[in-house]
GROMACS .gro file of C-alpha atoms in nm:
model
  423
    1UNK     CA    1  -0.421  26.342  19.159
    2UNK     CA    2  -0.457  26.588  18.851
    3UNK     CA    3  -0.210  26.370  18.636
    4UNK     CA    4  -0.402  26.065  18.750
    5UNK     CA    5  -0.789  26.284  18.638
    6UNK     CA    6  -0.625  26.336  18.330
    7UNK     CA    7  -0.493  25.962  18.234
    8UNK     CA    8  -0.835  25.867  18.348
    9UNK     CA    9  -0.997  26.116  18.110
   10UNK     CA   10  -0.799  26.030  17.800
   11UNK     CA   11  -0.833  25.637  17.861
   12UNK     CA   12  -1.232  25.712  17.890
   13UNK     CA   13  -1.188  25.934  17.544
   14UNK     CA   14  -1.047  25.686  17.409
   15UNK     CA   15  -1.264  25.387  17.478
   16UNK     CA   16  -1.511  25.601  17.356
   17UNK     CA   17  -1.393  25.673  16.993
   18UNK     CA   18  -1.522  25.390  16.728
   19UNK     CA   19  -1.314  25.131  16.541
   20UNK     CA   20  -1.202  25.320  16.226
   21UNK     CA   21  -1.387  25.167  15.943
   22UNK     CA   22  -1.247  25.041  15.605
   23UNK     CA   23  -1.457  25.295  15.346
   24UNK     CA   24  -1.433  25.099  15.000
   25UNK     CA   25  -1.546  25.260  14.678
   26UNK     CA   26  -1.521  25.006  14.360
   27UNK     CA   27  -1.618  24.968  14.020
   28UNK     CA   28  -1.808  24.664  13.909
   29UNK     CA   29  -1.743  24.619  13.484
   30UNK     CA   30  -1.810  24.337  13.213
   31UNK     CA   31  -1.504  24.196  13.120
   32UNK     CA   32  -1.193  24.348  13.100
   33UNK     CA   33  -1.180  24.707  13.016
   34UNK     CA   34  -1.561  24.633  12.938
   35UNK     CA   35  -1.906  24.858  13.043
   36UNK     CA   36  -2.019  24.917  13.377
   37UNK     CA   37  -2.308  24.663  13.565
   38UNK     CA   38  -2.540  24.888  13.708
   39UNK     CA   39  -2.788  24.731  13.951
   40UNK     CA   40  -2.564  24.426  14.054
   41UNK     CA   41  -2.514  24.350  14.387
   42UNK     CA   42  -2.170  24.297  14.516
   43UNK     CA   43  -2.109  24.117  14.884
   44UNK     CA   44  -1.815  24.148  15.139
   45UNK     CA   45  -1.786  23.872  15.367
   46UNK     CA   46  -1.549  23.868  15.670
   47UNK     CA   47  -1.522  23.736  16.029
   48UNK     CA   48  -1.776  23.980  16.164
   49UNK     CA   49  -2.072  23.920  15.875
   50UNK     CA   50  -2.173  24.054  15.551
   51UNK     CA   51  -2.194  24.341  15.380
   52UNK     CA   52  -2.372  24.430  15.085
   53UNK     CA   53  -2.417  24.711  14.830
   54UNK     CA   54  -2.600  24.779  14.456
   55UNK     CA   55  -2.414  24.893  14.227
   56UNK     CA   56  -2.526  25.233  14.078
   57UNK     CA   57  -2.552  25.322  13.698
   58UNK     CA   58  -2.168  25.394  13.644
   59UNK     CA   59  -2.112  25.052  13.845
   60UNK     CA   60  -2.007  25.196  14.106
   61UNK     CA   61  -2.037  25.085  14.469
   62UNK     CA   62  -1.948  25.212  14.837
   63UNK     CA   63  -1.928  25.064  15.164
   64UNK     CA   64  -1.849  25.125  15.542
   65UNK     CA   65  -1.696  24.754  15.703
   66UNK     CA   66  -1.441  24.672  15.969
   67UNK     CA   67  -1.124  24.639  15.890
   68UNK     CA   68  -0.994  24.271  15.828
   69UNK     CA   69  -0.975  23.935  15.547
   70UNK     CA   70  -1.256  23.941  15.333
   71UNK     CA   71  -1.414  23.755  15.014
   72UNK     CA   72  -1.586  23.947  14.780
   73UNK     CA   73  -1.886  23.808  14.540
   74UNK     CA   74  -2.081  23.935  14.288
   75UNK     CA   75  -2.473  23.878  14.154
   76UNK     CA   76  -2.688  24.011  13.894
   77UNK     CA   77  -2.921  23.940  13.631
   78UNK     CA   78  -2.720  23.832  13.347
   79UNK     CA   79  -2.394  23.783  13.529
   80UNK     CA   80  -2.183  23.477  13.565
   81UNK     CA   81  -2.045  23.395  13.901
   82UNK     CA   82  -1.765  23.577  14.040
   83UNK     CA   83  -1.518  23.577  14.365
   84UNK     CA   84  -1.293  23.730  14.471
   85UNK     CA   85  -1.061  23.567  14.738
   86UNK     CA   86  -0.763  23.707  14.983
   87UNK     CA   87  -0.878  24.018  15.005
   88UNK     CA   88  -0.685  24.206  15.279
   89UNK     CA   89  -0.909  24.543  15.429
   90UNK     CA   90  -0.729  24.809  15.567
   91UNK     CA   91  -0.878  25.128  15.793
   92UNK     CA   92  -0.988  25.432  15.618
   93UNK     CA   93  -1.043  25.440  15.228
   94UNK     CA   94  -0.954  25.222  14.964
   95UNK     CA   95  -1.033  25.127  14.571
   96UNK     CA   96  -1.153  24.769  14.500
   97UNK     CA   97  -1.233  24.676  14.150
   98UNK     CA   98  -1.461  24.382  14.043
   99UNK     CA   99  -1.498  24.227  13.708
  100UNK     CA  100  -1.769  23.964  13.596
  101UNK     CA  101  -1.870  23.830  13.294
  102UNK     CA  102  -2.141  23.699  13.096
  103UNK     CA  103  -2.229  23.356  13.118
  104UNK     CA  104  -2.202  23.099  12.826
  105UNK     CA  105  -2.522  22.969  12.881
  106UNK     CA  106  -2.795  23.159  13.041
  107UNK     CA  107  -2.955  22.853  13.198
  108UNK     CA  108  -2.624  22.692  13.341
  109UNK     CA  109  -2.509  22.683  13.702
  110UNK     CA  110  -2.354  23.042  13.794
  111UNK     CA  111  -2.171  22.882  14.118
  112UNK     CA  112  -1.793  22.959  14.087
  113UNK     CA  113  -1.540  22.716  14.129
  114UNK     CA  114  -1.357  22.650  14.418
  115UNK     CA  115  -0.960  22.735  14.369
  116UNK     CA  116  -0.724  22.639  14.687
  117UNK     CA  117  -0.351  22.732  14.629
  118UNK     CA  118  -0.039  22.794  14.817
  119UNK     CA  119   0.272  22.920  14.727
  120UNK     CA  120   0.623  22.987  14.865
  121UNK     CA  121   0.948  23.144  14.783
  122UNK     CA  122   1.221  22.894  14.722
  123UNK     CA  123   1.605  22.955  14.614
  124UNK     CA  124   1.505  23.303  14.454
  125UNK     CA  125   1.173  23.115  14.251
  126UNK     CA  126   0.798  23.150  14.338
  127UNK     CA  127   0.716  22.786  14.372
  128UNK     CA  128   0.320  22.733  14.401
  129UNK     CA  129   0.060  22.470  14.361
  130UNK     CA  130  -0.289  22.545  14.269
  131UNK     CA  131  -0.602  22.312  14.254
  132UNK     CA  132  -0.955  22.420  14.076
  133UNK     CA  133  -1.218  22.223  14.182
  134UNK     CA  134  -1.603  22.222  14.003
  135UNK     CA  135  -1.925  22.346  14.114
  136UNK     CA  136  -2.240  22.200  14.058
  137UNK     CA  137  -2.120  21.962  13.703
  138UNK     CA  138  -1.944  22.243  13.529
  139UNK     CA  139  -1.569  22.177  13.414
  140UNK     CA  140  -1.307  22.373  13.468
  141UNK     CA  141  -1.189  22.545  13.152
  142UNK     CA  142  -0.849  22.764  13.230
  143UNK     CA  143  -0.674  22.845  13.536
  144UNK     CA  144  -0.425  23.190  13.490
  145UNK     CA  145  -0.144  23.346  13.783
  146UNK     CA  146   0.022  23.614  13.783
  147UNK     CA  147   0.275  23.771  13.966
  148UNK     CA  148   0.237  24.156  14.059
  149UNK     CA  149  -0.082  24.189  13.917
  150UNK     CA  150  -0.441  24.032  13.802
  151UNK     CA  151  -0.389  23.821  13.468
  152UNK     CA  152  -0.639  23.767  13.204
  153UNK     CA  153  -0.686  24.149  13.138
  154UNK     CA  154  -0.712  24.175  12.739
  155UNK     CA  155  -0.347  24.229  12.636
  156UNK     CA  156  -0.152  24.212  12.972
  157UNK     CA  157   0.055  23.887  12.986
  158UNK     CA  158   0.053  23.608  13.240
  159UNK     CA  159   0.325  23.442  13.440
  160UNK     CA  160   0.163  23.155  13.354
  161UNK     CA  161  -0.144  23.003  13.160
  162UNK     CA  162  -0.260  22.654  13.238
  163UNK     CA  163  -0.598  22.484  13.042
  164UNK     CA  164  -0.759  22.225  13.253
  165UNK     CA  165  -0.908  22.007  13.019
  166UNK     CA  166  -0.772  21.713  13.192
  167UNK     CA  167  -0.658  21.772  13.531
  168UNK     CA  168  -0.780  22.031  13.793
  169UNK     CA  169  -0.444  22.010  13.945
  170UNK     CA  170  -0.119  22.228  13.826
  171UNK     CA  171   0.112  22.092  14.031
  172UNK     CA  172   0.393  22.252  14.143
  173UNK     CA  173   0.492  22.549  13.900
  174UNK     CA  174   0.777  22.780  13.930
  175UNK     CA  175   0.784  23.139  13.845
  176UNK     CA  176   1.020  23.426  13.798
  177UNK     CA  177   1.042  23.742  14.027
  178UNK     CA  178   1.277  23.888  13.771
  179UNK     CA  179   1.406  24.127  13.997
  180UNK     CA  180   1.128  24.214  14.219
  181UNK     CA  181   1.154  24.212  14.569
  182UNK     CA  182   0.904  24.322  14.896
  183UNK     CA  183   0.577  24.306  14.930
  184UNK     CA  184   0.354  24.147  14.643
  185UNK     CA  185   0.122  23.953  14.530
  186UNK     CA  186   0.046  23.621  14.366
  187UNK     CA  187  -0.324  23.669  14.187
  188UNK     CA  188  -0.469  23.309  14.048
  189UNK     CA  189  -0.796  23.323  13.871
  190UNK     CA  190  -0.980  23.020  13.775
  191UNK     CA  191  -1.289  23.026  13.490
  192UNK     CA  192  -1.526  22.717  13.434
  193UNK     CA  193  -1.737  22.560  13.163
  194UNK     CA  194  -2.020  22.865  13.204
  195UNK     CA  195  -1.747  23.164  13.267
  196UNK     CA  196  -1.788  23.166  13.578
  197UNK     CA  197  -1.495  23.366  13.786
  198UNK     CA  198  -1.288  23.306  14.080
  199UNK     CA  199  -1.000  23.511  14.194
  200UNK     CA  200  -0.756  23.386  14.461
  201UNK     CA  201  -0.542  23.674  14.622
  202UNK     CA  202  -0.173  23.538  14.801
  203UNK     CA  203   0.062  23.808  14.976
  204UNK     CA  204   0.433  23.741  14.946
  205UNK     CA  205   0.775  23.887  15.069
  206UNK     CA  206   1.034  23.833  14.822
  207UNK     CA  207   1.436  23.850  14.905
  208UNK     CA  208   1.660  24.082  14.705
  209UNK     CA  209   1.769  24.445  14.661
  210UNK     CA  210   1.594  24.764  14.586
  211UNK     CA  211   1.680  24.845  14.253
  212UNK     CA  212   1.848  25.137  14.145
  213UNK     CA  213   1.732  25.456  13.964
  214UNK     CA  214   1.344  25.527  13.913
  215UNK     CA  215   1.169  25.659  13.583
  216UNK     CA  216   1.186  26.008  13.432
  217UNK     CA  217   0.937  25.997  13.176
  218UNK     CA  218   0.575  25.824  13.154
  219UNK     CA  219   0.310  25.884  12.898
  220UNK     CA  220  -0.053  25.735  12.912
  221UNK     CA  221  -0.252  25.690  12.617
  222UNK     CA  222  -0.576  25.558  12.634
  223UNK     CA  223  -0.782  25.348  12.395
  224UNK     CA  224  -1.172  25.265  12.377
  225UNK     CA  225  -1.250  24.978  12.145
  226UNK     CA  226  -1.611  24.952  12.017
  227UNK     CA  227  -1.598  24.608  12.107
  228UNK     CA  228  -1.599  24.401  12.372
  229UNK     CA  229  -1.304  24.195  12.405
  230UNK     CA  230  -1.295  23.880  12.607
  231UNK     CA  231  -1.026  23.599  12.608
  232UNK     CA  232  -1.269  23.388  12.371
  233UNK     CA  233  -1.338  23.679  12.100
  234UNK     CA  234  -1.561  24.013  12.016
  235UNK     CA  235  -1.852  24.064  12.211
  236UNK     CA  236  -2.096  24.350  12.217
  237UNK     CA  237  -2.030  24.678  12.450
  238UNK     CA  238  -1.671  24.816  12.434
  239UNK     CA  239  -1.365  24.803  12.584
  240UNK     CA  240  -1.114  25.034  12.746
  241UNK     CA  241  -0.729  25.004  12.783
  242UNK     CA  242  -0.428  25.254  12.902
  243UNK     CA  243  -0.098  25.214  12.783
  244UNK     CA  244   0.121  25.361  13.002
  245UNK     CA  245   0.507  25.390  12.890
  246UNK     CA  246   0.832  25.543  13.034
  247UNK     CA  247   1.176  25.615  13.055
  248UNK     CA  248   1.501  25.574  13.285
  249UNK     CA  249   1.561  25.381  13.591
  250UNK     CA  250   1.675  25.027  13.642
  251UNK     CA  251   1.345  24.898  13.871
  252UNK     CA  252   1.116  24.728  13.956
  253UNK     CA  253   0.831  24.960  13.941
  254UNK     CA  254   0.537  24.982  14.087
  255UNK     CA  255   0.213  25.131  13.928
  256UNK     CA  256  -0.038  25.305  14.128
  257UNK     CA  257  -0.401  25.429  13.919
  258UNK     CA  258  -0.599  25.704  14.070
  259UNK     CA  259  -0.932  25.820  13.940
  260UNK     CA  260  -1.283  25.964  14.133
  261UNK     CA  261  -1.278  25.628  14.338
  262UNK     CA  262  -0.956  25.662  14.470
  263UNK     CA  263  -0.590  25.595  14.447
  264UNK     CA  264  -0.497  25.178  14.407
  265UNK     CA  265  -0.192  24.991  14.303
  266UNK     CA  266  -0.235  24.811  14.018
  267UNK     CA  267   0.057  24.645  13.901
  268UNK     CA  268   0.412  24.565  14.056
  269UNK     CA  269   0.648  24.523  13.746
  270UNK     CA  270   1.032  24.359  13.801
  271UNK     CA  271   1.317  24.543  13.668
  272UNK     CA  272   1.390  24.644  13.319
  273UNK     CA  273   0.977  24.679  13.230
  274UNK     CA  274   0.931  24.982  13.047
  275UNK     CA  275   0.555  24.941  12.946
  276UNK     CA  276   0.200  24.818  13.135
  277UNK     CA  277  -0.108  24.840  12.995
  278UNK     CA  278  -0.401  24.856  13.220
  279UNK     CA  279  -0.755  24.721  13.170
  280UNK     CA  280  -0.871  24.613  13.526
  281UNK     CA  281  -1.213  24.766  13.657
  282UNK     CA  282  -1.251  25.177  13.721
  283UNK     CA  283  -1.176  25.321  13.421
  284UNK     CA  284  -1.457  25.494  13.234
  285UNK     CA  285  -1.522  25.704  12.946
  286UNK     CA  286  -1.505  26.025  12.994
  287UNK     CA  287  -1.341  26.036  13.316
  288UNK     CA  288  -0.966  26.087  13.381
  289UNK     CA  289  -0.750  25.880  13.525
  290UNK     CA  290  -0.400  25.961  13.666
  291UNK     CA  291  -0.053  25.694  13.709
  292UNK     CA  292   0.202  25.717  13.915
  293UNK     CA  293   0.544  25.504  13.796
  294UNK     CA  294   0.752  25.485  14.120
  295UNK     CA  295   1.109  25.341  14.108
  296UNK     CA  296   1.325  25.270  14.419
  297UNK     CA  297   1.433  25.667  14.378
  298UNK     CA  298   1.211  25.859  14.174
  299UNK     CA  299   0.859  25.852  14.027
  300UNK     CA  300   0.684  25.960  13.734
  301UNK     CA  301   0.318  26.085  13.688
  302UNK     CA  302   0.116  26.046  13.343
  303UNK     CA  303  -0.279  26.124  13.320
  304UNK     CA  304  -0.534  26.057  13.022
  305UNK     CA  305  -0.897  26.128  12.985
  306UNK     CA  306  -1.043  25.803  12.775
  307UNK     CA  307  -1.289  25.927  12.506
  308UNK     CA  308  -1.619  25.753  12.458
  309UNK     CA  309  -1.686  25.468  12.148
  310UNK     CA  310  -1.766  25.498  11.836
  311UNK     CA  311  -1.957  25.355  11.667
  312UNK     CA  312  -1.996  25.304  11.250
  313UNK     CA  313  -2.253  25.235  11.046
  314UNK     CA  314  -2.188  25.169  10.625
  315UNK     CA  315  -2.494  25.367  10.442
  316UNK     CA  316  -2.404  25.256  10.123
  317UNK     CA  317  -2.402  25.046   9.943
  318UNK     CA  318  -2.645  24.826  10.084
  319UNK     CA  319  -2.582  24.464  10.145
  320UNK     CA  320  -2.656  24.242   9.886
  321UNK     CA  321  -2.728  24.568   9.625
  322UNK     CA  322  -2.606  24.573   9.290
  323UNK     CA  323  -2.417  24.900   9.164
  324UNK     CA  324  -2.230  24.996   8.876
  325UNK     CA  325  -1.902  25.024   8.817
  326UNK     CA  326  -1.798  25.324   9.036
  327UNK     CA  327  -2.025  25.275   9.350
  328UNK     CA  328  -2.066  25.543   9.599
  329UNK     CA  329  -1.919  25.435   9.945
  330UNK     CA  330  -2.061  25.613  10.248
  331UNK     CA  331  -2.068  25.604  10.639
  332UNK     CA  332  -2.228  25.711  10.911
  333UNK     CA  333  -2.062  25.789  11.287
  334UNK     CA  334  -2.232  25.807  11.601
  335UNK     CA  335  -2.009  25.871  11.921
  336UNK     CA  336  -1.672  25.933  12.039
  337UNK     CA  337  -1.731  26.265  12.169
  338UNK     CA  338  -1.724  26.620  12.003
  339UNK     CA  339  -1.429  26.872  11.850
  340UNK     CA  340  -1.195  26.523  11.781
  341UNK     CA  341  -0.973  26.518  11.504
  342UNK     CA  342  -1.122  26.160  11.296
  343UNK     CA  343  -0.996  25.929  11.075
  344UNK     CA  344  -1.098  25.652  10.770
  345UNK     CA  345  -0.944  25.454  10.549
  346UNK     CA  346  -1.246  25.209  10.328
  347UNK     CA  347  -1.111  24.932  10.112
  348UNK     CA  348  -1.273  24.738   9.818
  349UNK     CA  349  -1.214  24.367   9.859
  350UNK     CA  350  -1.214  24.166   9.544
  351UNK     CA  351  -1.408  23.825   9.645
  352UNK     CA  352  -1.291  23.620   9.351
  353UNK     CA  353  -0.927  23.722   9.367
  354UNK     CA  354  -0.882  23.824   9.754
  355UNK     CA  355  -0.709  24.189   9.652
  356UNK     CA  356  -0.762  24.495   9.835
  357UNK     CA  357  -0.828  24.811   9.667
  358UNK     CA  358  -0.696  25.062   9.961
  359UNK     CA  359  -0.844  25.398   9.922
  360UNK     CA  360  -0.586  25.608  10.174
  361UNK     CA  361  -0.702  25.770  10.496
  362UNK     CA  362  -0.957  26.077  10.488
  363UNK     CA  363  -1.127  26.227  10.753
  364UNK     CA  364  -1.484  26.233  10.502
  365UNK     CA  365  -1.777  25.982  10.542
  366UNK     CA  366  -1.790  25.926  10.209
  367UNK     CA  367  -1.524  25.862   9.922
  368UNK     CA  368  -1.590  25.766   9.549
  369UNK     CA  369  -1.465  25.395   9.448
  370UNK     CA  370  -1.182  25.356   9.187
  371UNK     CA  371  -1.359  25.150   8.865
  372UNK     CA  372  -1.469  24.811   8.957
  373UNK     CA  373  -1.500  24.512   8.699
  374UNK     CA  374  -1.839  24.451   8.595
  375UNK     CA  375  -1.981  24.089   8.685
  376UNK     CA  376  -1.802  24.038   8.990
  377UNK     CA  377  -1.875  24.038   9.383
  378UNK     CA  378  -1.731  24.279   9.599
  379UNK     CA  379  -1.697  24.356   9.953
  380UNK     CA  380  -1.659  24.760  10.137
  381UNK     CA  381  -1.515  24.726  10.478
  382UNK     CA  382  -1.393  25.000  10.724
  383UNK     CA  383  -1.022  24.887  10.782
  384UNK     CA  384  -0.935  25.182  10.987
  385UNK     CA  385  -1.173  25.424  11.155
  386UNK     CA  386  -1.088  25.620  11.477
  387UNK     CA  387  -1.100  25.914  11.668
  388UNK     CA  388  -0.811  26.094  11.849
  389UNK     CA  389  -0.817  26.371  12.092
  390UNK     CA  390  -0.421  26.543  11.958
  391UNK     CA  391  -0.313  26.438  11.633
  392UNK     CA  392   0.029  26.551  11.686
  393UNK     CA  393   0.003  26.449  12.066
  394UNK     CA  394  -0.242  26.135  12.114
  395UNK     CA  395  -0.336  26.061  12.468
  396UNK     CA  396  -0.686  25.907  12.368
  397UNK     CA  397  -0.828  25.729  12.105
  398UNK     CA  398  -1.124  25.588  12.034
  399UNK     CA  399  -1.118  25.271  11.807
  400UNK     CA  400  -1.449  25.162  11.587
  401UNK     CA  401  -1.209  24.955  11.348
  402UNK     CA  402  -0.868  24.814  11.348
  403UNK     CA  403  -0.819  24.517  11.167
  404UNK     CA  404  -0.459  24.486  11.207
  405UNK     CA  405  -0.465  24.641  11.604
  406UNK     CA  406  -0.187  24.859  11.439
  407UNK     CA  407  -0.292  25.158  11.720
  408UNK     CA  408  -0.398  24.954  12.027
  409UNK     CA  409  -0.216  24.627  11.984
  410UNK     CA  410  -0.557  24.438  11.946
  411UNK     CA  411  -0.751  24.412  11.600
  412UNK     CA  412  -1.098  24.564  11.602
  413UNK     CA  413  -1.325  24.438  11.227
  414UNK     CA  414  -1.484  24.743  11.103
  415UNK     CA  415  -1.840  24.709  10.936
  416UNK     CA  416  -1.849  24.532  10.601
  417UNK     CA  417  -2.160  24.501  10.325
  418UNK     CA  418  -2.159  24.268  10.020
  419UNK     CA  419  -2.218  24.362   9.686
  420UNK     CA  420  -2.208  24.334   9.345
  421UNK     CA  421  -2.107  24.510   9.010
  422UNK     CA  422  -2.260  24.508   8.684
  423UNK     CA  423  -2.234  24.700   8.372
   0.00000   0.00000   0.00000
């Protein structure tokens, strides 16, 4: 009887304990690597209703839903539309990151396009087959996959690239697992006419060994561009990028981010990668962020702090003035945070003949110009202007101008005035 009492008890304690929940803290940013979107809202939709949360002003949202397949959506004023598809909620708590842009024209549709795809592992290839269809009249403009992790984020390669000009159907495609195997996942995202977004999530087994070895050695260096970078050029806001590097081990690798809204994996790399850089949504100024590298054997850990923008501003000389011969060349800084080691280097362009007068790299606001030739236009542009947290040991940078992306791989213009010389 007691053992019976006690089954009875536990069954009864049991039926009494809730469903654990799936607790999802995100980060909702322009672009890739861009600014956060605070008062958005961003939905979760799956087969027991909707959820919905604003996001706060570090973009930042959190929400309580049962565990399950969900699509995720996001609105705001001054948004395009976004989706995100496949998404796979598991109990307890878990990172999502969102990414929307802004719209090409205000006063367009903001409906995302539908994107249907499937996709299958044949004789060691990923063969798949994806189809973007239009909302409401707009085009579709560009259709991206990749394999492992999201495509599209500023200097991150793709698997593939496809422009839809003419068709809204791929085909069927083959790509490469280059030596991963497991668990992954195949991440299409599809852009229209107005920017609009949609991201389809597929989840895929692939055949083959485990790799050998595991990394000894990672280093993360982040960089905060004072622009906004989009696939289509410069916008306003900034940008933020990791690098993350390492050493040793044969692969594949995967690559998990943590930071204060959690732990998620980011990237699944095949075998022989010894680089990633990261961009996606959840990475903000100021804040630190943490990787883990993890071979089939061994892992290793890298963290970075990302340092806020800055910004420049040329003070003289003014644009369209007329100086003499040896102008006075000034800037002002605003940003990029406090006891940070800077850096300048101002050059004289010669409009007539297209030469450069480099002036070398100073950590001063102001430098004194080499003799110009009277009767000729000029222009003063910032070629290089950053600031670094270690000089002798950079693991942040903050990038105002870059115009060959010599330090983060993408080129940043620096300010720039007009002017002219006369006797």
């Amino acid at each position: 009887m007691r053992p019976l009492l006690v089954g009875l008890l536990l069954l009864v304690s049991a039926c009494a304990l809730p469903p654990r929940l799936a607790e999802v803290q995100g980060a909702l940013r322009l672009g890739p690597g861009g600014p956060p979107v605070s008062g958005a809202w961003v939905y979760l939709e799956g087969p027991s209703g909707a959820w919905g949360a604003r996001t706060d002003e570090e973009g930042r949202f959190h929400l309580f839903l049962p565990p399950g397949p969900y699509r995720a959506w996001v609105e705001g004023e001054g948004l395009a539309g976004s989706e995100v598809r496949g998404l796979s909620l598991a109990p307890g708590p878990q990172a999502l990151g969102l990414v929307a842009f802004s719209p090409f024209r205000p006063g367009w549709p903001r409906r995302p396009p539908l994107l249907e795809a499937e996709a299958g592992v044949e004789g060691g290839l990923l063969r798949y087959r994806a189809r973007l269809f239009p909302q409401e009249g707009l085009s579709p403009l560009a259709l991206l996959a990749g394999l492992g992790y999201v495509p599209g984020t500023l200097s991150v390669g793709v698997g593939e690239h496809l422009y839809l000009e003419e068709t809204r159907d791929t085909g069927y495609r083959l790509l490469d697992p280059r030596g991963l195997s497991g668990a992954t996942t195949l991440f299409l995202v599809g852009y229209d006419a107005n920017n609009n977004r949609v991201e389809l999530r597929l989840p895929l087994w692939l055949p083959g060994g485990a790799g050998q070895g595991g990394p000894r050695w990672a280093k993360a260096v982040a960089y905060t561009l004072s622009r906004r970078v989009e696939a289509l050029g410069l916008q306003g806001g900034y940008s933020l990028l990791v690098r993350l590097s390492w050493e040793g081990g044969e692969g594949p690798f995967r690559i998990f981010r943590e930071t204060e809204v959690g732990v998620q994996e980011v990237a699944y790399l095949p075998q022989g990668t010894t680089a990633f850089t990261d961009a996606g949504p959840g990475l903000r100024p100021g804040e630190r962020v943490c990787y883990w590298v993890r071979g089939p054997e061994t892992q290793a850990h890298a963290c970075t702090t990302p340092l806020p923008p800055l910004f420049l501003s040329i003070s003289s000389p003014g644009e369209g003035e007329v100086t003499g011969p040896i102008p006075r060349l000034a800037w002002a800084v605003e940003g990029g945070g406090s006891g940070l080691s800077l850096a300048f280097q101002p050059v004289v362009w010669d409009q007539l003949t297209g030469g450069g007068l480099f002036l070398g790299v100073t950590q001063g606001t102001e430098v004194q110009s080499p003799p110009l030739l009277p009767g000729r236009p000029y222009t003063f542009e910032l070629y290089l202007a950053y600031a670094v947290d270690d000089p002798e040991d950079p693991r942040a940078y903050s990038v105002a101008a870059d115009r060959q992306g010599s330090l983060s791989g993408i080129a940043v213009p620096g300010p720039s005035v007009n002017f002219e010389v006369r006797p």
